[in-house]
CSV table of C-alpha atoms in Angstrom, one decimal:
chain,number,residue,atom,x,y,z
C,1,UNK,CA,0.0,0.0,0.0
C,2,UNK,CA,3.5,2.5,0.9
C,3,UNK,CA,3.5,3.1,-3.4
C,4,UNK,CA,0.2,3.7,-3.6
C,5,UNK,CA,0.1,6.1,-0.9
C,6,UNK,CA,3.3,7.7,-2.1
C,7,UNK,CA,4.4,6.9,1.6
C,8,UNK,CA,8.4,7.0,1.9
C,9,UNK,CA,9.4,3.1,3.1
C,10,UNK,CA,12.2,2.6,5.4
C,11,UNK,CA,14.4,0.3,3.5
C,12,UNK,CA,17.3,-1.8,5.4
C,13,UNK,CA,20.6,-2.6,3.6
C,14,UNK,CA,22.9,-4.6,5.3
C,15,UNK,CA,26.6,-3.9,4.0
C,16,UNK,CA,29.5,-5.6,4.9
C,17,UNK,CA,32.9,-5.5,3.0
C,18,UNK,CA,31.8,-8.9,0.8
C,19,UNK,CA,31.5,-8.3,-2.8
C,20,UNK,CA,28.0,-9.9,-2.2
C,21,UNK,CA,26.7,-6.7,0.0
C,22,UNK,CA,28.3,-4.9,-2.7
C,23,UNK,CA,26.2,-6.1,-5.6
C,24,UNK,CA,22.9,-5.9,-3.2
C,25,UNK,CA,23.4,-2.6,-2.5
C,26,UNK,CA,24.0,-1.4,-6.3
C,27,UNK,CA,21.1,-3.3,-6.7
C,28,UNK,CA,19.0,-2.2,-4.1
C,29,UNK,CA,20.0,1.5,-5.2
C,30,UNK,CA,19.4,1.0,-8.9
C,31,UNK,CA,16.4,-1.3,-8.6
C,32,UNK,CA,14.6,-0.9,-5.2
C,33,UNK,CA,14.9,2.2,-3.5
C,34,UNK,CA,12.7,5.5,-4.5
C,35,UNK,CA,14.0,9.2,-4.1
C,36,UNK,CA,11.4,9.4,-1.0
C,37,UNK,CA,12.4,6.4,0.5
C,38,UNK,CA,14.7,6.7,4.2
C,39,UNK,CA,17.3,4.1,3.6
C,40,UNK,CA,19.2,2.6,6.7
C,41,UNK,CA,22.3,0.9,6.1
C,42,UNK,CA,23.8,-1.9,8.8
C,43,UNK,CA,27.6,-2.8,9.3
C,44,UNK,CA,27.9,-5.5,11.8
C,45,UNK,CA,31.6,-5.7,13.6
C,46,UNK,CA,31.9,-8.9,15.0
C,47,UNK,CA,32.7,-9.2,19.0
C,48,UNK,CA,36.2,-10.5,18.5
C,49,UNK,CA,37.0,-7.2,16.7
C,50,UNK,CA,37.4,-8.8,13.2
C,51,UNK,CA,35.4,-6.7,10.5
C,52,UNK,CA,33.0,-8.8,9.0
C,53,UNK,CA,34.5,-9.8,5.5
C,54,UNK,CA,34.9,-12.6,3.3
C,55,UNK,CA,38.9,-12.9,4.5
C,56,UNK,CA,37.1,-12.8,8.6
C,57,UNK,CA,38.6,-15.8,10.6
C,58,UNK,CA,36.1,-18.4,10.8
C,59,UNK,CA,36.8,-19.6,14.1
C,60,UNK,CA,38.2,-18.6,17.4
C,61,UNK,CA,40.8,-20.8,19.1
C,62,UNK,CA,39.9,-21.9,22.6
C,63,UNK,CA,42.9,-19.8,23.6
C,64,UNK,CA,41.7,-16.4,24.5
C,65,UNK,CA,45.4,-13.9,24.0
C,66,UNK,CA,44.7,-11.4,26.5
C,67,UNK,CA,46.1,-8.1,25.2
C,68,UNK,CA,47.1,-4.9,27.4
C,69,UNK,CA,44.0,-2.9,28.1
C,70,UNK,CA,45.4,0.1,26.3
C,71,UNK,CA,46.4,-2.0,23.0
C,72,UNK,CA,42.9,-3.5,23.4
C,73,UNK,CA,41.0,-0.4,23.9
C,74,UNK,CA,43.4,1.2,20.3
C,75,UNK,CA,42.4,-2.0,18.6
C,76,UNK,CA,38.9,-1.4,19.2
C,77,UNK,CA,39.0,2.6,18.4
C,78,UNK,CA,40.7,1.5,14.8
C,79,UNK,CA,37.9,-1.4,14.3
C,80,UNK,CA,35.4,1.4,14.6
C,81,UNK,CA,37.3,3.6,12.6
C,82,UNK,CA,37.8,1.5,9.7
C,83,UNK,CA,34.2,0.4,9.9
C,84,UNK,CA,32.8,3.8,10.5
C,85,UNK,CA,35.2,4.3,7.5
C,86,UNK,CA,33.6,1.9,5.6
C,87,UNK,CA,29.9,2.7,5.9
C,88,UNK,CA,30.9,6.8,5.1
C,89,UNK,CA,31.9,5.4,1.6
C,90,UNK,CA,28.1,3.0,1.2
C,91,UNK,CA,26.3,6.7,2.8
C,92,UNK,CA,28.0,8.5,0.1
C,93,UNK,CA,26.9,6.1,-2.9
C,94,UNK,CA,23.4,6.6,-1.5
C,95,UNK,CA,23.5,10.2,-1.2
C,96,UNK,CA,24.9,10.5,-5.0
C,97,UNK,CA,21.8,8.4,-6.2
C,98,UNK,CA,19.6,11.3,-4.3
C,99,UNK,CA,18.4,8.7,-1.6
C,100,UNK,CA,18.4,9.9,2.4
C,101,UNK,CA,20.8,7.5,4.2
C,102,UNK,CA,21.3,7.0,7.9
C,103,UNK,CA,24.0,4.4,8.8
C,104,UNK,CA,25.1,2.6,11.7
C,105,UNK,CA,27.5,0.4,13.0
C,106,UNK,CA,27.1,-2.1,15.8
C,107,UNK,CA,28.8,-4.6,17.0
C,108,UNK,CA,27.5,-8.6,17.5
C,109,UNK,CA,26.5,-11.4,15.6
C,110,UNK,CA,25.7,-10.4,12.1
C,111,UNK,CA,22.0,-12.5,12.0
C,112,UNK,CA,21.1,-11.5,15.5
C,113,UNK,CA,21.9,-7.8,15.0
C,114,UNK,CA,20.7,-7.5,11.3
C,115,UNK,CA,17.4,-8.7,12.8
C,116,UNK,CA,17.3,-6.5,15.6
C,117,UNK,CA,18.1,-3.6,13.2
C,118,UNK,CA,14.8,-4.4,11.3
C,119,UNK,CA,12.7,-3.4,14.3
C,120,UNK,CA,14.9,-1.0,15.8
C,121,UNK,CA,14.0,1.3,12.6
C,122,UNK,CA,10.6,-0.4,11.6
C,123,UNK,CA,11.8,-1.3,8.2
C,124,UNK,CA,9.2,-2.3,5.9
C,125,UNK,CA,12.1,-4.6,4.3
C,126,UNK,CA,15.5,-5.7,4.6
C,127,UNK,CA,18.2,-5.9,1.3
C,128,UNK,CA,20.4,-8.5,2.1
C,129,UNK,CA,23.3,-9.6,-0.1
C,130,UNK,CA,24.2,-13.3,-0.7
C,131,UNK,CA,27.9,-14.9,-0.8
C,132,UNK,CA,29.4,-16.8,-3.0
C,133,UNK,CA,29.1,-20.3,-1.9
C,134,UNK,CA,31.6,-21.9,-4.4
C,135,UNK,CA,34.4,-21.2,-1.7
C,136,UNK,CA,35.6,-23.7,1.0
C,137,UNK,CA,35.5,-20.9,3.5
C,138,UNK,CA,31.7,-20.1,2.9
C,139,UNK,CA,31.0,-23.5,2.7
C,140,UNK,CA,32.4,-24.1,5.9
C,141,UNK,CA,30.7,-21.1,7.4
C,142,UNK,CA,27.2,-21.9,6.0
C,143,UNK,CA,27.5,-25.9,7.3
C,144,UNK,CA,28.8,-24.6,11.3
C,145,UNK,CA,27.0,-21.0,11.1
C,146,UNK,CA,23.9,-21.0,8.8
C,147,UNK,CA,24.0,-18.3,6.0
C,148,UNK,CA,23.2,-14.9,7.6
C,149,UNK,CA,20.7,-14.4,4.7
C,150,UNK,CA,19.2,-17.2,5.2
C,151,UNK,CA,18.6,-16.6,9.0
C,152,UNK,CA,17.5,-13.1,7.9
C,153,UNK,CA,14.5,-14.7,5.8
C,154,UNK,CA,13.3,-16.7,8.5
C,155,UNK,CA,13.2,-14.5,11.6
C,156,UNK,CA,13.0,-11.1,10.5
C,157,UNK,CA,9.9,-8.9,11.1
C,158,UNK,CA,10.0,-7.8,7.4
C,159,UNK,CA,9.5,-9.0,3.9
C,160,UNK,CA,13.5,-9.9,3.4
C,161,UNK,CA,14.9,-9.4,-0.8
C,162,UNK,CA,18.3,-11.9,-1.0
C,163,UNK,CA,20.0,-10.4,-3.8
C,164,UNK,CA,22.5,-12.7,-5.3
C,165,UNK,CA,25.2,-12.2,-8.0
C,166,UNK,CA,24.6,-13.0,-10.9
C,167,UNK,CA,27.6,-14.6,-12.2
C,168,UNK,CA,25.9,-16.4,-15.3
C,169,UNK,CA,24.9,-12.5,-16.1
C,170,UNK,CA,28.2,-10.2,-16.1
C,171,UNK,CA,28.9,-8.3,-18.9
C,172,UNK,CA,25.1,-8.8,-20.4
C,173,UNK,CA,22.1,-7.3,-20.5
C,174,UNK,CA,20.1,-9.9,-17.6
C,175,UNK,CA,17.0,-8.5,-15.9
C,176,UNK,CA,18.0,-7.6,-12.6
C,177,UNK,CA,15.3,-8.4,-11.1
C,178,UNK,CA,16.1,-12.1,-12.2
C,179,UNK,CA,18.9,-11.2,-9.7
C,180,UNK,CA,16.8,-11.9,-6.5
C,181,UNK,CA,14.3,-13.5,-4.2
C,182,UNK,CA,12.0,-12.5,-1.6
C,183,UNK,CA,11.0,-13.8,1.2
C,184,UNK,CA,8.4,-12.7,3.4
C,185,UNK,CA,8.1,-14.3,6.9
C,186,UNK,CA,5.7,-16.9,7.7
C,187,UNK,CA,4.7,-17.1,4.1
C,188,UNK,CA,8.0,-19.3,2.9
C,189,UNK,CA,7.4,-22.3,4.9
C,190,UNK,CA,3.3,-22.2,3.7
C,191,UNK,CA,2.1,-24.6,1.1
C,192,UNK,CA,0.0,-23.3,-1.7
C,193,UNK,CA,-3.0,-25.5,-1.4
């Protein structure tokens, strides 16, 4: 009913530094999002102070280094910078296409706090990106982990679009909208009768 009211949405992108959130975001901003639309954007640090990317460490080692509380404490300020750093650069690309763009950065597990997100700013719809599965590190990830957009589809408050890259597609003329799926909660696991 929002585009037949002419009523902005409040659209949720989460970004991250994978070339997937890449391509959902160009997509979103190409395909999705309207001039009156408020568009949020999400960067998730992880607790360990990693920055969520496809080179992140996949698992911590039961050792836990301890690190001097001032090293600790300038590890955590550069994390924020570079992630702050990061998400200036996504804000930027919005505000170029004309869209108004609040960003944030927290810090948790990606699912949980992408989720959170959706009703922190009552999004009407979350714009996820998916990986690229063909690697043995997001293999790994998906089997021990789940795949954040997967875990985005199934417990978020919001009608969720899973924009994947279209590999079959570069350098031609595809639909875009070929490019994704939607899922909208509590409808996925109904059967049409």
């Amino acid at each position: 009913m929002d585009a037949l009211l002419g009523e902005p949405r409040t659209v949720l992108i989460a970004v991250d530094q994978s070339p997937g959130a890449e391509f959902a975001f160009d997509w979103a901003v190409k395909n999705y999002c309207k001039a009156n639309d408020i568009v949020h954007l999400l960067y998730v640090r992880r607790e360990d102070g990693w920055l969520s990317s496809p080179d992140s460490v996949l698992f911590s080692l039961e050792h836990q280094w301890r690190l001097p509380a001032d090293a600790a404490a300038k590890g955590e300020q550069e994390a924020e910078a570079t992630a702050a750093g990061f998400l200036q650069k996504y804000i930027e690309r919005a505000s170029k296409a004309k869209l108004v763009c609040r960003g944030r950065t927290v810090v948790g597990d990606e699912r949980e706090e992408i989720c959170k997100e959706v009703l922190w700013v009552c999004a009407d719809v979350l714009i996820v990106g998916s990986r690229d599965l063909n690697s043995v590190q997001n293999v790994v990830r998906r089997v021990f982990f789940g795949s954040v957009s997967e875990y985005c589809a199934q417990h978020s408050a919001c009608p969720v679009i899973v924009v994947k890259p279209s590999h079959v597609s570069k350098g031609t003329n595809a639909d875009p909208a070929a490019q994704c799926e939607m899922h909208i909660t509590g409808l996925d696991s109904m059967e049409d009768t």
